[in-house]
Coordinates of C-alpha atoms and ligand atoms in Angstrom, one line a residue:
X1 CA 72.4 86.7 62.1
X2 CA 68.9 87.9 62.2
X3 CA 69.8 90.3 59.0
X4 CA 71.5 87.5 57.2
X5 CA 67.9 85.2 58.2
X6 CA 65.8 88.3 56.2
X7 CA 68.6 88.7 53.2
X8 CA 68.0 84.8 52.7
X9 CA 64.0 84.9 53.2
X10 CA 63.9 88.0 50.4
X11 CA 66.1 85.9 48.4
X12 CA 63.9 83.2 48.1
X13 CA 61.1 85.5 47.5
X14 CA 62.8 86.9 44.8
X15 CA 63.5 83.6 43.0
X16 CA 60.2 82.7 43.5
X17 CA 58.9 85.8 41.6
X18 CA 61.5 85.2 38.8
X19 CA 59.7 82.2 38.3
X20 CA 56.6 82.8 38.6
X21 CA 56.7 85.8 36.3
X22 CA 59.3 83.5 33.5
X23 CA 56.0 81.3 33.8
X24 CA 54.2 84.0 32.8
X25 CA 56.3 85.1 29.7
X26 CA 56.5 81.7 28.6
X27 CA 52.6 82.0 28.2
X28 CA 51.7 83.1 24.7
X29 CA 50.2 86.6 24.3
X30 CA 49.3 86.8 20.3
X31 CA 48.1 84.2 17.9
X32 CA 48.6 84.7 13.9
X33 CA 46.2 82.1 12.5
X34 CA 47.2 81.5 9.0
X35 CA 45.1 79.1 7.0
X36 CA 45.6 78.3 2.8
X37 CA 42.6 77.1 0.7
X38 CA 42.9 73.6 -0.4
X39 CA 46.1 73.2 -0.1
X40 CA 47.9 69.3 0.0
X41 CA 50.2 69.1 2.1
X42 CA 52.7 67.5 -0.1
X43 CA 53.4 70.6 -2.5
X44 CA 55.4 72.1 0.0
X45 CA 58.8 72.4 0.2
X46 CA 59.3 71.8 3.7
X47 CA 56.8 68.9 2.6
X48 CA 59.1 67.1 0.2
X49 CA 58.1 68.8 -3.1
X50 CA 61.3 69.5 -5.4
X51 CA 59.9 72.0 -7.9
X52 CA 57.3 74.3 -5.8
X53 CA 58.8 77.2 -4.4
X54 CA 57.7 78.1 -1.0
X55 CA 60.1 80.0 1.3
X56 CA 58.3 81.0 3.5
X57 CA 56.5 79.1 4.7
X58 CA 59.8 76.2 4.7
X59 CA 61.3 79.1 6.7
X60 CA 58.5 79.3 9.3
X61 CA 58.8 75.4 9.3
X62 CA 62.5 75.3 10.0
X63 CA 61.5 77.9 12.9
X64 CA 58.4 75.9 14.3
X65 CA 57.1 72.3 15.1
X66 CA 56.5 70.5 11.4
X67 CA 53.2 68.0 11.9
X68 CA 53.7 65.5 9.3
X69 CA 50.5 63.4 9.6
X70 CA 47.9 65.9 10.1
X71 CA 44.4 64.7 8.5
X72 CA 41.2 67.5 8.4
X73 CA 38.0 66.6 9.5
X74 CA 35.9 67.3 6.6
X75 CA 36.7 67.1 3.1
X76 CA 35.5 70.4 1.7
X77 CA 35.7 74.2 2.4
X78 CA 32.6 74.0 5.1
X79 CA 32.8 71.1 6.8
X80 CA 36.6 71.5 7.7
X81 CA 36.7 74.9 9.1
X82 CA 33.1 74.9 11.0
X83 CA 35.3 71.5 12.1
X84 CA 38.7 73.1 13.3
X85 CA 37.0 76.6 14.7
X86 CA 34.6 74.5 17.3
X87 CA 37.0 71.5 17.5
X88 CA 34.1 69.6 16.7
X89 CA 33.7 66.5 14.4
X90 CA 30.8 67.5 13.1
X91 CA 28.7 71.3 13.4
X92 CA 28.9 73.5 16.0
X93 CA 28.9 74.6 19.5
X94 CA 28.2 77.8 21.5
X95 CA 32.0 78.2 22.1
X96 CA 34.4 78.9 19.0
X97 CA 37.8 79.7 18.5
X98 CA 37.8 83.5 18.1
X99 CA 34.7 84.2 21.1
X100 CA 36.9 81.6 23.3
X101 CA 40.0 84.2 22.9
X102 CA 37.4 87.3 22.9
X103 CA 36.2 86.0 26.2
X104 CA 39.5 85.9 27.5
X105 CA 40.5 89.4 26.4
X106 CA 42.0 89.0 23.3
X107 CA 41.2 91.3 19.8
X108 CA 40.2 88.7 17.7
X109 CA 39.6 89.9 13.9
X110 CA 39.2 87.9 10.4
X111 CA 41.0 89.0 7.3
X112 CA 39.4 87.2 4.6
X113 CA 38.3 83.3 4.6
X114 CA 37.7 81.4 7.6
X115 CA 34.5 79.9 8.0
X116 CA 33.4 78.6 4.3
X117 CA 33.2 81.7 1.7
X118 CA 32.4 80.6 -1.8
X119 CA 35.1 80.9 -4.2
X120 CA 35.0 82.8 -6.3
X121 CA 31.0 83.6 -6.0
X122 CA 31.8 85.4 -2.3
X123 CA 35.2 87.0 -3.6
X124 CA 34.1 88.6 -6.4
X125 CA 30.7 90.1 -4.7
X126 CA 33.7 90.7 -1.6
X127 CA 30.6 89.1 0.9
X128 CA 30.8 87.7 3.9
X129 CA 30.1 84.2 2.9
X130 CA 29.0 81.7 6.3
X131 CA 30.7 83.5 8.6
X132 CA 30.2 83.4 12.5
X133 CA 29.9 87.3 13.8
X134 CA 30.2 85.9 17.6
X135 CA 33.9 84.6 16.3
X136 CA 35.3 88.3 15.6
X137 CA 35.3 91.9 16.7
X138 CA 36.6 93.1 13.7
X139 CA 36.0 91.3 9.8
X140 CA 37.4 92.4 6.6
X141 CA 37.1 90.8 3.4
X142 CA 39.4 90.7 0.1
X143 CA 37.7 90.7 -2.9
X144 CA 39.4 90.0 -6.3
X145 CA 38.3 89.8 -9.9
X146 CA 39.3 86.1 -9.8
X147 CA 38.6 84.1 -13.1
X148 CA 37.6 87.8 -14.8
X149 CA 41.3 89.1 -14.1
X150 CA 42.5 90.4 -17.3
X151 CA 45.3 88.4 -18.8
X152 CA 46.1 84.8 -20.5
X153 CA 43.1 82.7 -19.4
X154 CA 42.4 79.3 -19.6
X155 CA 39.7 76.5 -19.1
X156 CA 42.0 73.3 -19.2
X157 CA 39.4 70.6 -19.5
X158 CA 37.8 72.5 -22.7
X159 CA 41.6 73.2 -24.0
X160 CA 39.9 76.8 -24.6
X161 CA 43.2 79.2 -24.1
X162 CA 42.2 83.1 -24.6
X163 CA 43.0 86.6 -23.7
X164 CA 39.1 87.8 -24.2
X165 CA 37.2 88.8 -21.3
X166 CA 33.9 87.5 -22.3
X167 CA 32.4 84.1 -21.9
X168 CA 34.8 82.8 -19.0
X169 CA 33.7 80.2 -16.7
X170 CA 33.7 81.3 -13.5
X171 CA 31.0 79.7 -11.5
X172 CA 29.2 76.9 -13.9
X173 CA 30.7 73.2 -13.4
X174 CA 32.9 71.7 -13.2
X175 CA 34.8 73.9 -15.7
X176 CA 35.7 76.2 -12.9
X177 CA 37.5 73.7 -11.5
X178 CA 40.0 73.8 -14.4
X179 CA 40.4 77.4 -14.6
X180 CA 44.1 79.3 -14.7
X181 CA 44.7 83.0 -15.5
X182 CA 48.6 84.4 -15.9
X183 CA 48.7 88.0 -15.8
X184 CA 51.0 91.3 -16.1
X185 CA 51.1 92.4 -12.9
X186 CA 52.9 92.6 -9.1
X187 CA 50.0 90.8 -7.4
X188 CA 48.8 93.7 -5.5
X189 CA 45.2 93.6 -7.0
X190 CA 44.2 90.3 -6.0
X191 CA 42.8 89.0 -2.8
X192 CA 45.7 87.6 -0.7
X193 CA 47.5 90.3 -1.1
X194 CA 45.0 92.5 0.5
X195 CA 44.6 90.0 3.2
X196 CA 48.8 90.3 3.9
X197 CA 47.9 94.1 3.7
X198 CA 45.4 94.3 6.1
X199 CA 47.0 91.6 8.2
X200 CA 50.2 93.7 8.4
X201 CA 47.7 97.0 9.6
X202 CA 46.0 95.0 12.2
X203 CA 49.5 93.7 13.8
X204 CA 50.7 97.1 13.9
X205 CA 47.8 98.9 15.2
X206 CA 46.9 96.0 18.1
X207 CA 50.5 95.2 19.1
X208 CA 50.3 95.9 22.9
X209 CA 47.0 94.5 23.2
X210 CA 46.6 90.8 22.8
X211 CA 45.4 89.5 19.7
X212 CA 44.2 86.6 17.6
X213 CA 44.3 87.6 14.4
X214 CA 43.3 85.2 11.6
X215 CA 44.3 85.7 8.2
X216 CA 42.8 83.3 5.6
X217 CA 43.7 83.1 1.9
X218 CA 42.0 81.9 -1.3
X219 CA 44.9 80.3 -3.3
X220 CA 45.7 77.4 -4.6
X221 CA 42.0 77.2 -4.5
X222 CA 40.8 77.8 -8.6
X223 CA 40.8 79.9 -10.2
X224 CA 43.9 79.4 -9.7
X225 CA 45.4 83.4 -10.9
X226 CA 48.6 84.7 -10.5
X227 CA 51.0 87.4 -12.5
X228 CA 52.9 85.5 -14.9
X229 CA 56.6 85.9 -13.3
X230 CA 54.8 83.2 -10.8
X231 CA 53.8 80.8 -13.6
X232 CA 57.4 81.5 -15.5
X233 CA 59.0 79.3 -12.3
X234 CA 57.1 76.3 -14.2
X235 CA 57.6 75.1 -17.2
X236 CA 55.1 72.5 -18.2
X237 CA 58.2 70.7 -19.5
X238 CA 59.5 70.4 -16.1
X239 CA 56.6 69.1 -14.6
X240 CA 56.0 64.9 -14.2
X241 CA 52.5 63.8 -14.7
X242 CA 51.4 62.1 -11.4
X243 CA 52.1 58.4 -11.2
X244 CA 48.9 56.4 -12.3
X245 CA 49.2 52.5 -12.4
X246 CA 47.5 50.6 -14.9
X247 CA 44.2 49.7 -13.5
X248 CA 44.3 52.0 -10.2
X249 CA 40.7 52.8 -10.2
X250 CA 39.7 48.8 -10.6
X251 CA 39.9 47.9 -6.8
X252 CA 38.5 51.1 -5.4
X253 CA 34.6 51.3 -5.0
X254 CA 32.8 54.0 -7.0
X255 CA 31.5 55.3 -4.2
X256 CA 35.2 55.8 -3.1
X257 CA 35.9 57.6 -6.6
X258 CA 36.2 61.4 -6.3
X259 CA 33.4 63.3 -8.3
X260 CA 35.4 64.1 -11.6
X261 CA 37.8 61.5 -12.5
X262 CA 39.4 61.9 -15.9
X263 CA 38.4 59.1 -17.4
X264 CA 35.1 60.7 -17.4
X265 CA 36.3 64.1 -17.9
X266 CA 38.0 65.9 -21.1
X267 CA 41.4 66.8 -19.1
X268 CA 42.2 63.3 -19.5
X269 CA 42.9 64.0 -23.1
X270 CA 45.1 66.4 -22.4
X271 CA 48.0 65.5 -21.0
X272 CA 49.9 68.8 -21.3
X273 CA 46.7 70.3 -19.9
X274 CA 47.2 68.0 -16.6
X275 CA 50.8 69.4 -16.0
X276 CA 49.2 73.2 -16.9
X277 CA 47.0 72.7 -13.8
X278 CA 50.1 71.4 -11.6
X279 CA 51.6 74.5 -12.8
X280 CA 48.9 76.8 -12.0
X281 CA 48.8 74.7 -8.7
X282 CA 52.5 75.8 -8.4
X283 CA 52.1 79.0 -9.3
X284 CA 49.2 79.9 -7.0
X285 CA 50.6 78.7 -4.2
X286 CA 54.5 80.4 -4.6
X287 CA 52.0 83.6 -4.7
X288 CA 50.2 82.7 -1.8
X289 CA 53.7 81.8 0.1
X290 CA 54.9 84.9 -0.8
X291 CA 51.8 86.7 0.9
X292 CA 52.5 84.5 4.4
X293 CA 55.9 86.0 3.7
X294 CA 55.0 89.3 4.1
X295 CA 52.6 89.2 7.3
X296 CA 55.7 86.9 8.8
X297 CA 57.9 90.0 8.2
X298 CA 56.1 92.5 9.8
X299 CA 55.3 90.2 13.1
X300 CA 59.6 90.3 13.1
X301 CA 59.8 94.3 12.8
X302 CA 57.2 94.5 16.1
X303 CA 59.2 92.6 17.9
X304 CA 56.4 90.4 18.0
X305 CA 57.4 86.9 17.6
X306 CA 58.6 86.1 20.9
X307 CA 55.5 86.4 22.3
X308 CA 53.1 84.8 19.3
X309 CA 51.5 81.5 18.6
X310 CA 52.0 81.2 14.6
X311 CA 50.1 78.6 13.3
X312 CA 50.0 77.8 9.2
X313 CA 47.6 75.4 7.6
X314 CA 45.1 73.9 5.0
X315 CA 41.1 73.3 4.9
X316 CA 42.0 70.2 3.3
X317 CA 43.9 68.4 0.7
X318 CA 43.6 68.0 -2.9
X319 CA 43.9 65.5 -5.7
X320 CA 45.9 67.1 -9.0
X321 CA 45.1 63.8 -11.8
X322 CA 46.2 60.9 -8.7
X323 CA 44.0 57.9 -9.2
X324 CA 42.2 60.2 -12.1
X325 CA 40.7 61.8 -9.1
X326 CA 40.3 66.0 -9.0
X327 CA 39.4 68.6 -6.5
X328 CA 38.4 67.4 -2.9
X329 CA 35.7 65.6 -1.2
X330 CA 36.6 62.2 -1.2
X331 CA 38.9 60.1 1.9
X332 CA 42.2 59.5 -0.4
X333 CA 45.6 60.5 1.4
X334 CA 45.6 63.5 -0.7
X335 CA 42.7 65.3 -0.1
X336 CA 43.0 64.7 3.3
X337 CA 46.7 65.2 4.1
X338 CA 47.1 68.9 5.5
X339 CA 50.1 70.7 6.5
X340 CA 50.6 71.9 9.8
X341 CA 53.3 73.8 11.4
X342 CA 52.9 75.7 15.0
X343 CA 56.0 78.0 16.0
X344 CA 55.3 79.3 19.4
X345 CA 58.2 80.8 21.9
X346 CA 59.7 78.1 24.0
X347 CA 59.7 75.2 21.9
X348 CA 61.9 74.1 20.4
X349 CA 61.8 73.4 16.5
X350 CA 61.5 69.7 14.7
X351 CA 59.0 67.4 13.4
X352 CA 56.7 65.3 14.3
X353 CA 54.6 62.5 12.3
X354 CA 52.4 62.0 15.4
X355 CA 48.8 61.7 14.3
X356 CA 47.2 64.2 15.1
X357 CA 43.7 66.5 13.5
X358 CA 43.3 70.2 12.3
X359 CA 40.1 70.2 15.1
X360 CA 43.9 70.1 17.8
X361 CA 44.4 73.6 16.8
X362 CA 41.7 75.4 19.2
X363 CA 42.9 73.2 22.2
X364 CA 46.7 73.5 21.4
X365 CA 46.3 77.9 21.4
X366 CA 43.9 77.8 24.2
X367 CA 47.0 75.8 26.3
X368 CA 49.8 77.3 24.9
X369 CA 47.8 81.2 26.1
X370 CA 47.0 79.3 29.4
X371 CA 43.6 79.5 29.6
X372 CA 40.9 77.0 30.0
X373 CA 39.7 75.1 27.1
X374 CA 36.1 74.7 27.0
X375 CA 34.6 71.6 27.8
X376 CA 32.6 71.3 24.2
X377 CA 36.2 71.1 22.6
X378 CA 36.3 67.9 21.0
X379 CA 40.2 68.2 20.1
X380 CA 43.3 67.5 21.9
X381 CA 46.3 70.1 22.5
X382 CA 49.4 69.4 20.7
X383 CA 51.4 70.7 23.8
X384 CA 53.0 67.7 24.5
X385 CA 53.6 66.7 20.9
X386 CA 55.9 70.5 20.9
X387 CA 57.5 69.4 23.7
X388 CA 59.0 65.9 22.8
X389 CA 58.3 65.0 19.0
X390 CA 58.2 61.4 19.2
X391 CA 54.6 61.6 22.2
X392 CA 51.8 60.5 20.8
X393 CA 48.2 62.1 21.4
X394 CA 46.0 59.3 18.9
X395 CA 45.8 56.4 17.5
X396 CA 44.5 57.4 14.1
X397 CA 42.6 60.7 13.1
X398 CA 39.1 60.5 11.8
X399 CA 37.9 62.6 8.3
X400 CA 34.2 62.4 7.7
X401 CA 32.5 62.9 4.2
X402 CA 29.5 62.6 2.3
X403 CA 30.6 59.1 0.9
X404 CA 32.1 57.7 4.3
X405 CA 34.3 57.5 7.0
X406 CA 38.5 56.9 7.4
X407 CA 40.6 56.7 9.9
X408 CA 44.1 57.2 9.2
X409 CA 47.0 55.6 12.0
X410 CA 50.8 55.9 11.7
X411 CA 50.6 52.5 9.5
X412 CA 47.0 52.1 7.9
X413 CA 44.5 54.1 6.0
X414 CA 40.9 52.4 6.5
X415 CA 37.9 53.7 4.9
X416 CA 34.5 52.5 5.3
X417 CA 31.7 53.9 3.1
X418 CA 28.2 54.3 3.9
X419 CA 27.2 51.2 1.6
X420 CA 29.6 49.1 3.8
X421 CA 32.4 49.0 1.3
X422 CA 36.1 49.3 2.2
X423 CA 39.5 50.4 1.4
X424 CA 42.2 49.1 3.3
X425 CA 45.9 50.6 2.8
X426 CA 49.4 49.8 4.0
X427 CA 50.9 52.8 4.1
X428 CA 54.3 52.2 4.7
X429 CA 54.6 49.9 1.9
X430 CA 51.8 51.2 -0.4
X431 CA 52.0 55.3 0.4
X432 CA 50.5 56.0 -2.7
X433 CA 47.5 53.7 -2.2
X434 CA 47.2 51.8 -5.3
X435 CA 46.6 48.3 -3.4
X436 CA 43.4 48.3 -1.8
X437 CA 44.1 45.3 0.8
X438 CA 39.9 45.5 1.6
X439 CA 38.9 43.3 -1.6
X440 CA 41.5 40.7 0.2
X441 CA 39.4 37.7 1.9
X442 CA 42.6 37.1 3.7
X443 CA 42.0 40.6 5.6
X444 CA 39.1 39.9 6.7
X445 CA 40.2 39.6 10.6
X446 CA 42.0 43.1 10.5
X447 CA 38.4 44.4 8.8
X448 CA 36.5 43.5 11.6
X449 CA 39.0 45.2 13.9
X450 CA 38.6 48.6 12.0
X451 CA 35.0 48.2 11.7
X452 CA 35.3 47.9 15.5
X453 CA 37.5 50.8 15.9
X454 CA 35.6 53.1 13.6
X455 CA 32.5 52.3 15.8
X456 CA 34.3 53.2 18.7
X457 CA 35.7 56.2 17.6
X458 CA 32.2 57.7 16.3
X459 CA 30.1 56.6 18.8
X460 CA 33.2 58.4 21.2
X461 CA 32.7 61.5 19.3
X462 CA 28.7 61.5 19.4
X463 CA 28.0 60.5 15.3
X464 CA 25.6 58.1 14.4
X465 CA 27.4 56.1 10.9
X466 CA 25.1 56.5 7.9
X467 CA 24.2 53.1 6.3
X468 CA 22.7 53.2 3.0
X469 CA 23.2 50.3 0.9
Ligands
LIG501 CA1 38.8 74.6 0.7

C-alpha cells in the first residue's frame, strides 16, 4: 500500500513535469523578422491580387495567422519602423525590439533595412543609414547598383526608355520615383538576394543559440530592378489600369492629396507607362517573394521551424495611379494597408481582419518568447487574436502623418487633417474610398464623435494634434 502511495505521488510528479516542460516548448525560441519596403498589402496573392505571383509568401500565409486589417503607424520609410521597433506612436524609447531580445539572451542581428536606410542613396554607398547599434549585435548591409544596374532602363514619367548607363535618375525628384530597370541576369547581384544569403548563413551558424534575426528587403521600393524573366510574368497588356471615377479628387481636401498626383505629373499622359510601373511593381515584388522563399527554406532544413516566430510584413502601403495619387505619405487605405502574417508553433493557421497596428509586433514576440514586455511598449500582443480569430484587441488603429491623423475601425476610415478638414469613409460599402461622407452636413453628428475619438486616442497615446489652419 505504502509503495503503491509513492508509485502514484511520482506519477503525479511526472505529469506535472510533462507539463511544465510542454509549457516550456510551446514558448518560442527564434524569431525571423521579415519586413518588404513599401509594400501594399493588396498585391499579394494571399491578399486577393490575381496577376502577382507570390508563393511564398501565400505559402507562409497558408502556414500562419493572415492579419487582414493591419494599418502602419507612419506613412514613410522612418516614421514606420522607428514606429514598430519601439512600439511607439511617435519616436523612441530606451527599450527596442532587438536590445529587448538581446537583454533576454537572444543573438539579435540586422541583414539589410530596418530602421530607415535611404533608397537607393544608402544602398548604393552600402551605409548604414539611421540605424540603432543598441538594436543588434551583429549588422550587415546589402548594397546594389540599383537604378545604375546595367540593362533596359526606364524613367516612366519622362517616357525616356534606354539601355545607356549615363544620365539615369537615380536620386533627383520625383523621377526616381518612376524608375524600372529589366536586366539579364539570376538576381544574385542585387541587394535582397544578399540579404536571403546572409540570412541563410546567420540561421545556420546561430541555430542552437536563440536568435532574432531580422532580415529587411528593398523591393518593391523604386527603383524598382529585377532580371527580365521577372518582368516577362507581366505583360502590360494584361495589366488593368486602377479604377479612377470621374471626379475622385473633387471631394478630397488638397491637403489630403498625396504629393504627386498625375494630373500634375507627366505619367498621367501615359497610360501604358501607368501599367509599366504596376508591372515593375509586380515584378519587384515576385523577386523579392522569391528571396523570403529562400530564407523560408533553409529555417525548414534546420529543423527550425517548430521552434520560430516567423513574422512577414511592410513599412507601409503604396498608391500605384489610385485617386492619381503616387508613392506613400498620405492617410488613403492604400498607403496605409500593410500585410501581416505571424506563423508561430502552436497556433493554428487562419485569418483574422481584427484591427490591429504594425507597433503589435514587439509586444506579440516578446509574449509569444514569454518574456516581459517593457512597460514603454505602446502596442498590444496579438496573442489572443492567434488564438481565436474572430477576438478583438482595438477599436480602430491610428496612422500619423505630416498632413494629419486617421483612424481606421472594422467599418470606417476617418481622417482629420491639421487644418481641421475631414474625410469620412464607409468602408464596407465604399472600399475604394471615392465618397468622402465628411463634406456631408448630414454627418455632422458621427464627425463630432470621431473628432472625439481621435482626441481620445492621442491624448491616450501622449501626442499633442497639430492645428494649423
Ligand atoms: Ca518604405
Amino acid at each position: 500500500m505504502k509503495q503503491l502511495k509513492y508509485a502514484f505521488v511520482f506519477i503525479v510528479i511526472g505529469i506535472l513535469n510533462t507539463a511544465s516542460s510542454l509549457a516550456a516548448d510551446s514558448k518560442i525560441k527564434n524569431v525571423l523578422f521579415l519586413i518588404s519596403d513599401d509594400l501594399k498589402a493588396s498585391v499579394l496573392g494571399s491578399y486577393g491580387d490575381t496577376i502577382c505571383k507570390t508563393p511564398n509568401i501565400d505559402r507562409l500565409a497558408s502556414q500562419g495567422v493572415v492579419f487582414d486589417r493591419v494599418y502602419c503607424q507612419g506613412t514613410s520609410c522612418g516614421p514606420s519602423r522607428q514606429s514598430f521597433m519601439h512600439s511607439r506612436y511617435l519616436g523612441s524609447a530606451k527599450e527596442n525590439m532587438g536590445k529587448h531580445f538581446i537583454d533576454n539572451g537572444f543573438y539579435s542581428a540586422r541583414v539589410g533595412k530596418i530602421y530607415h536606410m535611404k533608397v537607393p542613396g544608402d544602398i548604393i554607398a552600402g551605409t548604414d543609414g539611421i540605424d540603432i547599434r543598441s538594436t543588434w549585435i551583429d549588422s550587415f548591409n546589402s548594397p546594389g547598383l540599383e537604378a545604375h544596374t546595367p540593362g533596359d532602363y526606364a524613367c516612366l514619367n519622362l517616357n525616356i526608355f534606354t539601355t545607356d548607363l549615363g544620365g539615369r535618375y537615380s536620386t533627383a525628384m520625383p523621377h526616381r520615383w518612376f524608375v524600372t530597370v529589366s536586366y539579364e541576369g539570376d538576381g544574385s547581384d542585387q541587394p535582397d538576394y544578399k540579404t536571403a544569403t546572409k540570412t541563410i548563413e546567420l540561421i545556420r551558424e546561430r541555430k542552437d543559440e536563440p536568435f532574432y534575426i531580422a532580415a529587411g528587403f528593398i523591393r518593391p521600393h523604386y527603383p524598382m530592378v529585377a532580371p527580365k524573366q521577372y518582368f516577362d510574368l507581366y505583360p502590360i497588356e494584361d495589366i488593368p489600369l486602377p479604377h479612377v471615377p470621374e471626379g475622385d479628387l473633387d471631394d478630397i481636401p488638397e491637403i489630403g492629396h498625396s504629393n504627386v498626383i498625375s494630373t500634375k505629373d507627366p505619367i498621367g499622359k501615359y497610360p501604358d507607362n501607368i501599367k509599366r510601373m504596376w508591372a515593375g511593381y509586380y515584378a519587384s515584388v515576385t523577386y523579392m517573394d522569391e528571396q523570403v522563399g529562400r530564407i523560408l527554406d533553409e529555417l525548414d532544413r534546420q529543423g527550425l521551424r517548430d521552434s520560430t516566430a516567423i513574422v512577414f510584413t511592410s513599412d507601409h502601403g503604396y498608391h500605384l495611379g489610385e485617386h492619381h495619387f503616387w508613392q506613400k505619405s498620405n492617410l488613403h487605405e492604400e498607403a496605409i494597408r500593410v500585410p501581416l502574417i505571424i506563423s508561430a508553433p502552436g497556433f493554428e493557421s487562419g485569418r483574422t481582419s481584427a484591427i490591429t497596428e504594425l507597433m503589435d509586433i514587439y509586444p506579440t514576440l516578446s509574449d509569444l518568447a514569454g518574456l516581459k514586455t517593457p512597460a514603454s511598449v505602446q502596442g498590444k500582443s496579438l496573442r489572443p487574436v492567434m488564438e481565436d480569430k474572430d477576438a478583438e484587441v482595438r477599436e480602430a488603429a491610428l496612422t500619423i502623418d505630416g498632413s494629419g491623423y486617421s483612424l481606421r475601425s472594422s467599418r470606417w476610415a476617418y481622417m482629420r487633417y491639421n487644418n481641421d478638414e475631414e474625410e469620412l469613409y464607409d468602408m464596407e460599402s465604399d472600399p475604394g474610398q471615392y465618397t468622402n461622407l465628411a463634406i456631408n452636413p448630414e454627418r455632422e453628428k458621427e464627425l463630432v464623435n470621431w473628432r472625439k475619438k481621435l482626441d481620445t486616442r492621442l491624448a491616450k497615446a501622449e501626442i499633442k494634434r497639430k492645428v494649423k489652419k
